Short mmCIF file of C-alpha atoms and ligand atoms in Angstrom, two decimals:
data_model
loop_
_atom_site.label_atom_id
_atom_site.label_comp_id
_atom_site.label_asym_id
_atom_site.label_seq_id
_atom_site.Cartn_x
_atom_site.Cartn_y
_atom_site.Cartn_z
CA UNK A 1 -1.64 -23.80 18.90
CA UNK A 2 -4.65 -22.33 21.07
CA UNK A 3 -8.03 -22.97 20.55
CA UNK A 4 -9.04 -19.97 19.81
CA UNK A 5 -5.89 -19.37 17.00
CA UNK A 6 -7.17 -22.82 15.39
CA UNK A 7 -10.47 -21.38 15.10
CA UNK A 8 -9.43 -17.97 13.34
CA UNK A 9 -7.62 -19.98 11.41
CA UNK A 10 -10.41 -22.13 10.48
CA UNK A 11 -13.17 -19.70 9.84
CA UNK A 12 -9.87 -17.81 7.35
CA UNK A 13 -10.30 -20.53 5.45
CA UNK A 14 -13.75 -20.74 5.11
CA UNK A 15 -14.34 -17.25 4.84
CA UNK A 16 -12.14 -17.21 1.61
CA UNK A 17 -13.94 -20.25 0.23
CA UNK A 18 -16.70 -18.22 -0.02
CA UNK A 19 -15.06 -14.67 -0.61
CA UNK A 20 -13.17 -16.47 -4.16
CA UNK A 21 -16.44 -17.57 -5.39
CA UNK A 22 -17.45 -13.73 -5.65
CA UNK A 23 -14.66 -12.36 -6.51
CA UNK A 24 -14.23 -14.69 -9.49
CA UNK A 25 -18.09 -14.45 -10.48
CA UNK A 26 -17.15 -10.50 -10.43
CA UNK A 27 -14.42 -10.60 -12.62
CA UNK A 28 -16.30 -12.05 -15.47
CA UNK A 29 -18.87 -8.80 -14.89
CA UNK A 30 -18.86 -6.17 -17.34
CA UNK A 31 -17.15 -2.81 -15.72
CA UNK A 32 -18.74 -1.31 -12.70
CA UNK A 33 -20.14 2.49 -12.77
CA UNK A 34 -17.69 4.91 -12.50
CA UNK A 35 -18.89 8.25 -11.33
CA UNK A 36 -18.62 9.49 -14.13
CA UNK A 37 -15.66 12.53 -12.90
CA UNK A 38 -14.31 15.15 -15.68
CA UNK A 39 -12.27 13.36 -18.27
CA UNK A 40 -8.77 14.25 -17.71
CA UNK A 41 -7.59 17.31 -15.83
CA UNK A 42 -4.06 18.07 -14.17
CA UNK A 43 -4.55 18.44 -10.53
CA UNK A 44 -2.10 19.40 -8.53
CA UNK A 45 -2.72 18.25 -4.51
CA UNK A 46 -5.47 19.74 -2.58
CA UNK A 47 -3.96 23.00 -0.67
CA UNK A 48 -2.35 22.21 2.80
CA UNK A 49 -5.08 21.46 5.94
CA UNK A 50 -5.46 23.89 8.20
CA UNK A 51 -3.40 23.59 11.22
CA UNK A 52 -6.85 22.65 13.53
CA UNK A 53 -8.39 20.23 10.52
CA UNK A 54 -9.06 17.14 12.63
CA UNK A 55 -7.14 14.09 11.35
CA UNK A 56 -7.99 11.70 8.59
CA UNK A 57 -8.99 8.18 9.61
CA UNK A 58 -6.98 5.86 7.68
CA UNK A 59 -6.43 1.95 7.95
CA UNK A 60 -3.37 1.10 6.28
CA UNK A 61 -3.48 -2.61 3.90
CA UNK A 62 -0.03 -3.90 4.31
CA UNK A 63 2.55 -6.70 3.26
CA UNK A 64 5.89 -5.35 4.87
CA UNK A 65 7.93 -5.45 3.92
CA UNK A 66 11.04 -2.61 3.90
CA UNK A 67 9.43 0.11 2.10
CA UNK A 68 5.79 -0.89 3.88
CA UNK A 69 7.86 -0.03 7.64
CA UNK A 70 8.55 3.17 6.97
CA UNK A 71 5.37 4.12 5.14
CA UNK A 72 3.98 2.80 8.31
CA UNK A 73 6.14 4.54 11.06
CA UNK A 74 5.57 7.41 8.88
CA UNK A 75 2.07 7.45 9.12
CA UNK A 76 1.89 6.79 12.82
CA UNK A 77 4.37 10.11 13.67
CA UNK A 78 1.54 11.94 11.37
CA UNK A 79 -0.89 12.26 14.95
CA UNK A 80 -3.17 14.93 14.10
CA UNK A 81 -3.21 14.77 10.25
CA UNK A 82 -3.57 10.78 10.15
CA UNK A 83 -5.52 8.35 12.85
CA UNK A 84 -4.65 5.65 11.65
CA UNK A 85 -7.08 2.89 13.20
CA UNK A 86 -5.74 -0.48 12.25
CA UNK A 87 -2.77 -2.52 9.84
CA UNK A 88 -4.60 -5.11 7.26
CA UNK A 89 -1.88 -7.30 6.48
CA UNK A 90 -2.10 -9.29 2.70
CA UNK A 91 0.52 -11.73 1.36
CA UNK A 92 2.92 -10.23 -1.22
CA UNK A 93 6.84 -9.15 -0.56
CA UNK A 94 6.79 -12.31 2.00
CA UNK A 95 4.16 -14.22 2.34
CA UNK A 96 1.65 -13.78 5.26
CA UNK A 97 2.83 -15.51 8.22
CA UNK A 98 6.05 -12.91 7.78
CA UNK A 99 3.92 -10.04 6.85
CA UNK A 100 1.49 -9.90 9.71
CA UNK A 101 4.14 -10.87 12.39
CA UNK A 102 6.23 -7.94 10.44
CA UNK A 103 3.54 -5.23 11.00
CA UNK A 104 3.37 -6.64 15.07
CA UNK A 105 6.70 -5.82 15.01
CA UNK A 106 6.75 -2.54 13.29
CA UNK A 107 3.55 -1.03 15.80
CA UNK A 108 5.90 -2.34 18.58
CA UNK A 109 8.46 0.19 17.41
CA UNK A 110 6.12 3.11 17.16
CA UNK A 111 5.22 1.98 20.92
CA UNK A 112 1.24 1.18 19.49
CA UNK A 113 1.16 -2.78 20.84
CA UNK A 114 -1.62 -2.37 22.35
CA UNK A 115 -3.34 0.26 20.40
CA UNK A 116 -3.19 -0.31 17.20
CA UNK A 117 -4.94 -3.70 16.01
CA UNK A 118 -3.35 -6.22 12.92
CA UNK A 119 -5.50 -8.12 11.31
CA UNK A 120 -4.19 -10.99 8.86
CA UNK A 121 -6.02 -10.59 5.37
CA UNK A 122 -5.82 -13.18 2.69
CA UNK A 123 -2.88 -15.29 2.31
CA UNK A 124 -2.66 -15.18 -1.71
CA UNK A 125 -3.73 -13.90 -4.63
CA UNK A 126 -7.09 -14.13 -6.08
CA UNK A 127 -6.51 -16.38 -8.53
CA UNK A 128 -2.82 -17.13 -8.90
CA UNK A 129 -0.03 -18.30 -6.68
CA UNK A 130 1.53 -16.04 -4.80
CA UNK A 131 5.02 -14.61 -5.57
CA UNK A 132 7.22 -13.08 -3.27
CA UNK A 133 10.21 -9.97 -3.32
CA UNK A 134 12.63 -12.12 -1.02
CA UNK A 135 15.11 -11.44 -3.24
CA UNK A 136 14.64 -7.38 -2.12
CA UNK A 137 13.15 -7.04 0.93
CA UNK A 138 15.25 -10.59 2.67
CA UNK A 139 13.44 -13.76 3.95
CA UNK A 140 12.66 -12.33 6.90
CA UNK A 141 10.69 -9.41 4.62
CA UNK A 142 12.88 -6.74 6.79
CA UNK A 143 16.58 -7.24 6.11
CA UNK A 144 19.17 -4.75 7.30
CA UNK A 145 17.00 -4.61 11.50
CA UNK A 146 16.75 -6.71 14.09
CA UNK A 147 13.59 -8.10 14.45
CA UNK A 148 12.14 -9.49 17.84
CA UNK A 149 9.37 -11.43 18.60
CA UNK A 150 6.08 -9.62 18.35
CA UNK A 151 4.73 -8.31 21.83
CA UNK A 152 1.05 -8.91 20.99
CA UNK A 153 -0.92 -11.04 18.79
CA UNK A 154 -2.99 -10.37 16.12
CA UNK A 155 -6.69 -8.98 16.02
CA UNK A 156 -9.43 -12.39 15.79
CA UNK A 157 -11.26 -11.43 12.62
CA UNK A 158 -9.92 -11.94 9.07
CA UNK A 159 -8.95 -8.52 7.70
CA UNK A 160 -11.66 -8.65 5.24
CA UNK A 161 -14.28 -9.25 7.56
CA UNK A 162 -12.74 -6.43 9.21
CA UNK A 163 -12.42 -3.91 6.62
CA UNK A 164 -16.34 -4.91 5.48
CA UNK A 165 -17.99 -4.46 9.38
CA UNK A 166 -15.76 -1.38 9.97
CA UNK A 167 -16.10 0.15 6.44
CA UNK A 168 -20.65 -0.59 6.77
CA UNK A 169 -20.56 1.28 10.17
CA UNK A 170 -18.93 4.39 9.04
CA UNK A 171 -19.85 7.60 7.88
CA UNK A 172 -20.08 8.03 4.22
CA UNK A 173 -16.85 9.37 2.26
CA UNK A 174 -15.13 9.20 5.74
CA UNK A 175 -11.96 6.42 5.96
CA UNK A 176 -9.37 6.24 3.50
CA UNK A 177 -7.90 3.09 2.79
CA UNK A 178 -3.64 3.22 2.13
CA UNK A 179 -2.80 0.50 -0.12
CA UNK A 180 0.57 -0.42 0.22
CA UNK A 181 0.79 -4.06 -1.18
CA UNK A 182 -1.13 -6.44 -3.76
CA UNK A 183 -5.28 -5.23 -3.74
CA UNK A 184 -6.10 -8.76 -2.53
CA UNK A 185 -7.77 -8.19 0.47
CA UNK A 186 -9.26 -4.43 -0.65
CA UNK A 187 -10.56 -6.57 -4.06
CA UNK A 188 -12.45 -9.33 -1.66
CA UNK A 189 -13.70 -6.89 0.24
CA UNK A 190 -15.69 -4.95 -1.98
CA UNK A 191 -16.45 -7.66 -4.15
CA UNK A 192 -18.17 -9.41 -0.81
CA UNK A 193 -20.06 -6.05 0.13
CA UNK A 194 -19.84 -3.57 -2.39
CA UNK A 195 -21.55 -0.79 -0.68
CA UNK A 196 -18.53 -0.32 1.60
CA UNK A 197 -17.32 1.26 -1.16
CA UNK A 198 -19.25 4.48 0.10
CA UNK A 199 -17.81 4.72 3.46
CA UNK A 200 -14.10 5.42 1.55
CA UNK A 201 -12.97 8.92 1.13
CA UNK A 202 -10.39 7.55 -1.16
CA UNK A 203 -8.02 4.51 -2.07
CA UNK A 204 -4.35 5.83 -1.69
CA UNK A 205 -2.08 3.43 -3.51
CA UNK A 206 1.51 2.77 -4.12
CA UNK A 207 1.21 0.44 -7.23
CA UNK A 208 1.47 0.66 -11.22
CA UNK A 209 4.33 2.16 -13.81
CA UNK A 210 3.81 3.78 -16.46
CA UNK A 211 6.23 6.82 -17.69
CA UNK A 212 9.03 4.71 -15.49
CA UNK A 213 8.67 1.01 -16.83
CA UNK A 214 8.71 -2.09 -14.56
CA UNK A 215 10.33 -3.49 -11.70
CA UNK A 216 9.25 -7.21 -11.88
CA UNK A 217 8.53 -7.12 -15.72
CA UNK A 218 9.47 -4.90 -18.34
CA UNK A 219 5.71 -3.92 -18.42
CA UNK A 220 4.66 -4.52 -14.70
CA UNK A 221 5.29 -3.26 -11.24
CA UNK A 222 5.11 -5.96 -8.03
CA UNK A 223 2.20 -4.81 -6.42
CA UNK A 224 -0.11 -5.02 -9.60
CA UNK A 225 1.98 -8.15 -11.20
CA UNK A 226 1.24 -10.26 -7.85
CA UNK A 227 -2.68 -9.72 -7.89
CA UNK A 228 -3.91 -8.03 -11.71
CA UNK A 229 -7.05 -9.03 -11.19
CA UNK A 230 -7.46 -7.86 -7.83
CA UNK A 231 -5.83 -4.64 -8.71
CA UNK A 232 -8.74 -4.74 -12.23
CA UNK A 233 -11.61 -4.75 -8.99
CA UNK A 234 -10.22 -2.09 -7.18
CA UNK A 235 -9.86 0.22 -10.35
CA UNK A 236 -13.53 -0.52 -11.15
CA UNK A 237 -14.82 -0.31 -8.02
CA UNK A 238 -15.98 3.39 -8.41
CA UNK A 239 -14.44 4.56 -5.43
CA UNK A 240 -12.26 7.91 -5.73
CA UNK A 241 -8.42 6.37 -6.07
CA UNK A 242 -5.14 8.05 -5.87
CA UNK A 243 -2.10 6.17 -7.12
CA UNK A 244 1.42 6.78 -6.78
CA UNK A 245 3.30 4.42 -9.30
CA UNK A 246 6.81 4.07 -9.64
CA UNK A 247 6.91 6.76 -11.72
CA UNK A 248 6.69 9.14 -9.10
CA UNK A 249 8.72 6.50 -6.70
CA UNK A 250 11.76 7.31 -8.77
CA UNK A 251 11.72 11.07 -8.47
CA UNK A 252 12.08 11.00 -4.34
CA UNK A 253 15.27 8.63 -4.16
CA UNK A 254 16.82 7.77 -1.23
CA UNK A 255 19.93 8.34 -1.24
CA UNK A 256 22.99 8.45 1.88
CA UNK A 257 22.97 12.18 1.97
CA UNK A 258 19.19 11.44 3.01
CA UNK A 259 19.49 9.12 5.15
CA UNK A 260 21.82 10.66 7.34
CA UNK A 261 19.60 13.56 8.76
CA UNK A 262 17.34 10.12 9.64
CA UNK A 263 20.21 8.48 11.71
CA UNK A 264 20.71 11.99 13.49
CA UNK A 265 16.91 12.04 14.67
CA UNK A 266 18.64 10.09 17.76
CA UNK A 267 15.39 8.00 18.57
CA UNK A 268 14.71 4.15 17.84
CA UNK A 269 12.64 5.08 15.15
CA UNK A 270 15.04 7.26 13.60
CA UNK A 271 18.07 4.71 13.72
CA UNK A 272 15.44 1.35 12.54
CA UNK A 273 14.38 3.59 9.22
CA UNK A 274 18.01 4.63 8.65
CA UNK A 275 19.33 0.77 8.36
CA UNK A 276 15.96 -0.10 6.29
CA UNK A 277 17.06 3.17 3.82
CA UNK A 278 20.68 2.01 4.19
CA UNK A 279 19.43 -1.95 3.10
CA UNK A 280 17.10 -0.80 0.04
CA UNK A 281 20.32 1.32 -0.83
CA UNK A 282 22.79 -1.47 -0.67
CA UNK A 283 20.64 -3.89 -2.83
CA UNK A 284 20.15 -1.30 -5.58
CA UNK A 285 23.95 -0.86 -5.28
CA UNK A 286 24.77 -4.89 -5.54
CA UNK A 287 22.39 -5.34 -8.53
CA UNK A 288 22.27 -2.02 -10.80
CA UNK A 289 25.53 -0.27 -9.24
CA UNK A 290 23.28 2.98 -8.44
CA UNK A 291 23.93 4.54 -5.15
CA UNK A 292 20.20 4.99 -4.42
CA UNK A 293 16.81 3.39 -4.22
CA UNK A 294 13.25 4.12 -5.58
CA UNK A 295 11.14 5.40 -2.25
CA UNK A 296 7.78 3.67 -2.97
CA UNK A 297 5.28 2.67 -0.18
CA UNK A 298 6.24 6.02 1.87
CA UNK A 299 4.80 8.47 -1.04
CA UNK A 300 1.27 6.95 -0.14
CA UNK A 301 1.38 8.91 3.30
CA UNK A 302 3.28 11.72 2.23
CA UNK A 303 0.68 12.27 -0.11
CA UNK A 304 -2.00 11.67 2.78
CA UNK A 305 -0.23 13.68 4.72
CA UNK A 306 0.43 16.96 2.91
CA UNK A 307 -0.85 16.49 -0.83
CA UNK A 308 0.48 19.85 -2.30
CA UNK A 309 3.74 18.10 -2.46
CA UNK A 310 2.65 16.05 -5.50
CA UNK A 311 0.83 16.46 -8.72
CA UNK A 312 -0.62 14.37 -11.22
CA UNK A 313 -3.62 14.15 -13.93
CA UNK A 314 -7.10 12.57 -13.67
CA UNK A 315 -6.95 9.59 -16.08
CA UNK A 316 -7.99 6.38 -16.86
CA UNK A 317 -6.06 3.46 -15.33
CA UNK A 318 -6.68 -0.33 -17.01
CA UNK A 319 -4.75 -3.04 -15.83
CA UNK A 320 -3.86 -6.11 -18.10
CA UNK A 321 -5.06 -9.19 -16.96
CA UNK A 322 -3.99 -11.87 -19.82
CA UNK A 323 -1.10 -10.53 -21.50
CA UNK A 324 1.98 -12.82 -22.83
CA UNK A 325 4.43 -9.99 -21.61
CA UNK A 326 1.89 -7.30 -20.86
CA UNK A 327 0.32 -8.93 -17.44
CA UNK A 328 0.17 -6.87 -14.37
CA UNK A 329 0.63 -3.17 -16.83
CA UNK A 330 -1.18 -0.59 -15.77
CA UNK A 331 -2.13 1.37 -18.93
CA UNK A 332 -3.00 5.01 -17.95
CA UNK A 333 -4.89 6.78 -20.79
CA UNK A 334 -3.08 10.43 -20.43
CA UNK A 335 -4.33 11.79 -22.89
CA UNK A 336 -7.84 10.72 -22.85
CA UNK A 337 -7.39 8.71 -26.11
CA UNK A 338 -9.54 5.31 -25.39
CA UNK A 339 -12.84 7.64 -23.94
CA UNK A 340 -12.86 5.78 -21.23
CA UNK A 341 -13.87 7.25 -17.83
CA UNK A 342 -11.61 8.76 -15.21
CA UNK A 343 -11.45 6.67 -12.47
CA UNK A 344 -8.44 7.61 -10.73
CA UNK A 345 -5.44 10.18 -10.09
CA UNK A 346 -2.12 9.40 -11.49
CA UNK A 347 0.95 11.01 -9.49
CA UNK A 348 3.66 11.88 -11.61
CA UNK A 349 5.41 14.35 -9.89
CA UNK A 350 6.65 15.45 -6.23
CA UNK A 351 8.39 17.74 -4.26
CA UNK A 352 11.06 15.69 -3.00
CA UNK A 353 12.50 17.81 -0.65
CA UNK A 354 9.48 18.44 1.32
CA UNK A 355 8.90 14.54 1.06
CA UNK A 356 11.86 13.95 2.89
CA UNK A 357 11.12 16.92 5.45
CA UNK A 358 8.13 15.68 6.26
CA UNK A 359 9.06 12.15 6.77
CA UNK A 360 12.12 13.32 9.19
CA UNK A 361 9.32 15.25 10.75
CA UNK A 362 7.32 12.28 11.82
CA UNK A 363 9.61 9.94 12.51
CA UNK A 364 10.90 12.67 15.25
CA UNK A 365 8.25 12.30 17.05
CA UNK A 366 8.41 8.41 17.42
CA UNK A 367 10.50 6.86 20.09
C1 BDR B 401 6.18 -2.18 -4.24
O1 BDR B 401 6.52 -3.56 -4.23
C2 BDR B 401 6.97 -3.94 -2.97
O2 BDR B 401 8.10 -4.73 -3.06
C3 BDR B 401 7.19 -2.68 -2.18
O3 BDR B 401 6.88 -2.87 -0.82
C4 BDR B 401 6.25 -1.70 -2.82
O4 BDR B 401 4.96 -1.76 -2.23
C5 BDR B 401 7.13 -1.48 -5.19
O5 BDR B 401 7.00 -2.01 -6.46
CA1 CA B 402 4.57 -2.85 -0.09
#
């Protein structure tokens, strides 16, 4: 190993010495401010950007991951709706080591090696170990492609650090943050330096069930399950957050009548996103005997990406922290029954046609 990898290794660890301390003093806080938004109200997605609006700075926290590749290629075919400036990479369908090589592998793809940074984030949860979706996504975390060995390595600083010096230099209200994995990393990071929580625009998230139940519990969906209480941080944290649960995962499946117009893009791109549909397909088929697969992590970008393609309500999202068959259930308040603030947007529903449309769209214009 190289000096300099020993020493980002090093000052990792020591850097989330420090960062658990906080994040566990925070967690035994009473809930932050909220700010206080109408108490629920159906939205339906803000009306389409103009065709000269100038694209939406986004850094995209990551643990691919199948599902996390394509939301990922997806985003990067979006140039002029999404910049996206960086990958964050956190432990959860595989753990780290698999998940940050993964996303060097998936920017080689989009032909971004040397444009688009990765920076390894925290290795597991906050305060539990960390458990994995092998089972789903393979041991490599991206069964069903070839995977070669990355062509650059990763960014120096830990992804926190990262996410806090890029998120105190910008502009108020003016990067998003797409939240495709466990909150680990977000949760450290504004529990470290709080403030940064101005800079975001919004949290986009793929995370939570609640009209659809489980897919690691009855109660629980993997991204909250693997990190509650990180996931219990972000939802307090005040900032403006969008989530796209399973529930609205289920109503764009993918299916082999759409993954065929995918294959007949022609490009890399095209043919690596039609064998990661094809795998997610084939292990729904081997264990529930469905023909089709939930499309998660992609809705986060879709929505990012064109928002009038989804609707949802303004509600009040908990998550459960200590429950004996409850932990890691996000409890959305639809009907504004508990009085407790709004603090996020719950997706429900989406234009799945226009989903898929605008995924072929991007991934067109990859190689
Ligand atoms: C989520 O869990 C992961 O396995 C997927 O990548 C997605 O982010 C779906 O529950
Ligand atoms: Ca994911």
């Amino acid at each position: 190993m190289s000096n300099q990898r020993f020493e980002n290794r090093s000052s990792r660890r020591g850097f989330l010495r420090t960062t658990f301390a906080a994040t566990a003093a925070t967690l035994g806080a009473a809930a932050l401010p909220s700010r206080g938004w109408a108490q629920v109200e159906m939205v339906r997605g803000a009306s389409r950007l103009p065709a000269d609006a100038s694209a939406r700075s986004v850094i995209i926290d990551t643990d691919p991951g199948q599902d996390d590749a394509i939301a990922i290629l997806f985003a990067l075919g979006a140039q002029g709706r999404l910049d996206v400036k960086a990958l964050t990479a956190v432990a959860g369908n595989v753990p780290l080591t698999l998940t940050e090589r993964n996303a060097r592998i998936v920017r080689d793809w989009a032909g971004r090696t040397h444009t688009l940074p990765v920076y390894a984030g925290c290795a597991r949860p906050l305060m539990r170990e960390l458990l994995t979706a092998a089972n789903v996504h393979g041991r490599t975390g991206l069964d069903g492609v070839p995977l070669h060995d990355p062509q650059a390595p990763l960014a120096p600083q830990h992804a926190v650090t990262y996410l806090i010096d890029t998120l105190r230099g910008a502009a108020p209200g003016s990067v998003t943050l797409c939240a495709l994995g466990p909150l680990t990393n977000i949760a450290t990071a504004l529990t470290v330096a709080p403030e940064i929580g101005k800079a975001l625009r919004e949290i986009v998230l793929m995370g939570g069930a609640f009209f659809e139940r489980g897919n690691m519990t009855p109660a629980a969906e993997f991204n909250i399950y693997v990190d509650p209480e990180a996931a219990r941080i972000v939802f307090a944290s005040g900032v403006p957050i969008t989530v796209l649960p399973r529930d609205v995962a289920v109503k764009a499946p993918i299916t082999p009548a759409r993954i065929a117009p995918v294959r007949a893009l022609g490009n890399r791109c095209g043919a690596l996103v039609a064998d990661i549909m094809a795998a997610e397909v084939a292990y729904q088929k081997g264990r529930f005997g469905v023909e089709s697969a939930p499309m998660y992590d992609p809705c986060t970008v879709a929505y990012l990406i064109e928002p009038s393609l989804f609707s949802g309500r303004k509600v009040n999202v908990s998550v459960e922290t200590t429950g004996e068959y409850t932990l890691g259930e996000t409890i959305v308040d639809w009907t504004g029954r508990s009085k407790r603030p709004v603090n996020a947007t719950w997706v429900t529903d989406v234009d799945a046609d226009g989903f898929y449309n605008a995924l072929n769209a991007s991934i067109a214009r990859l190689p």
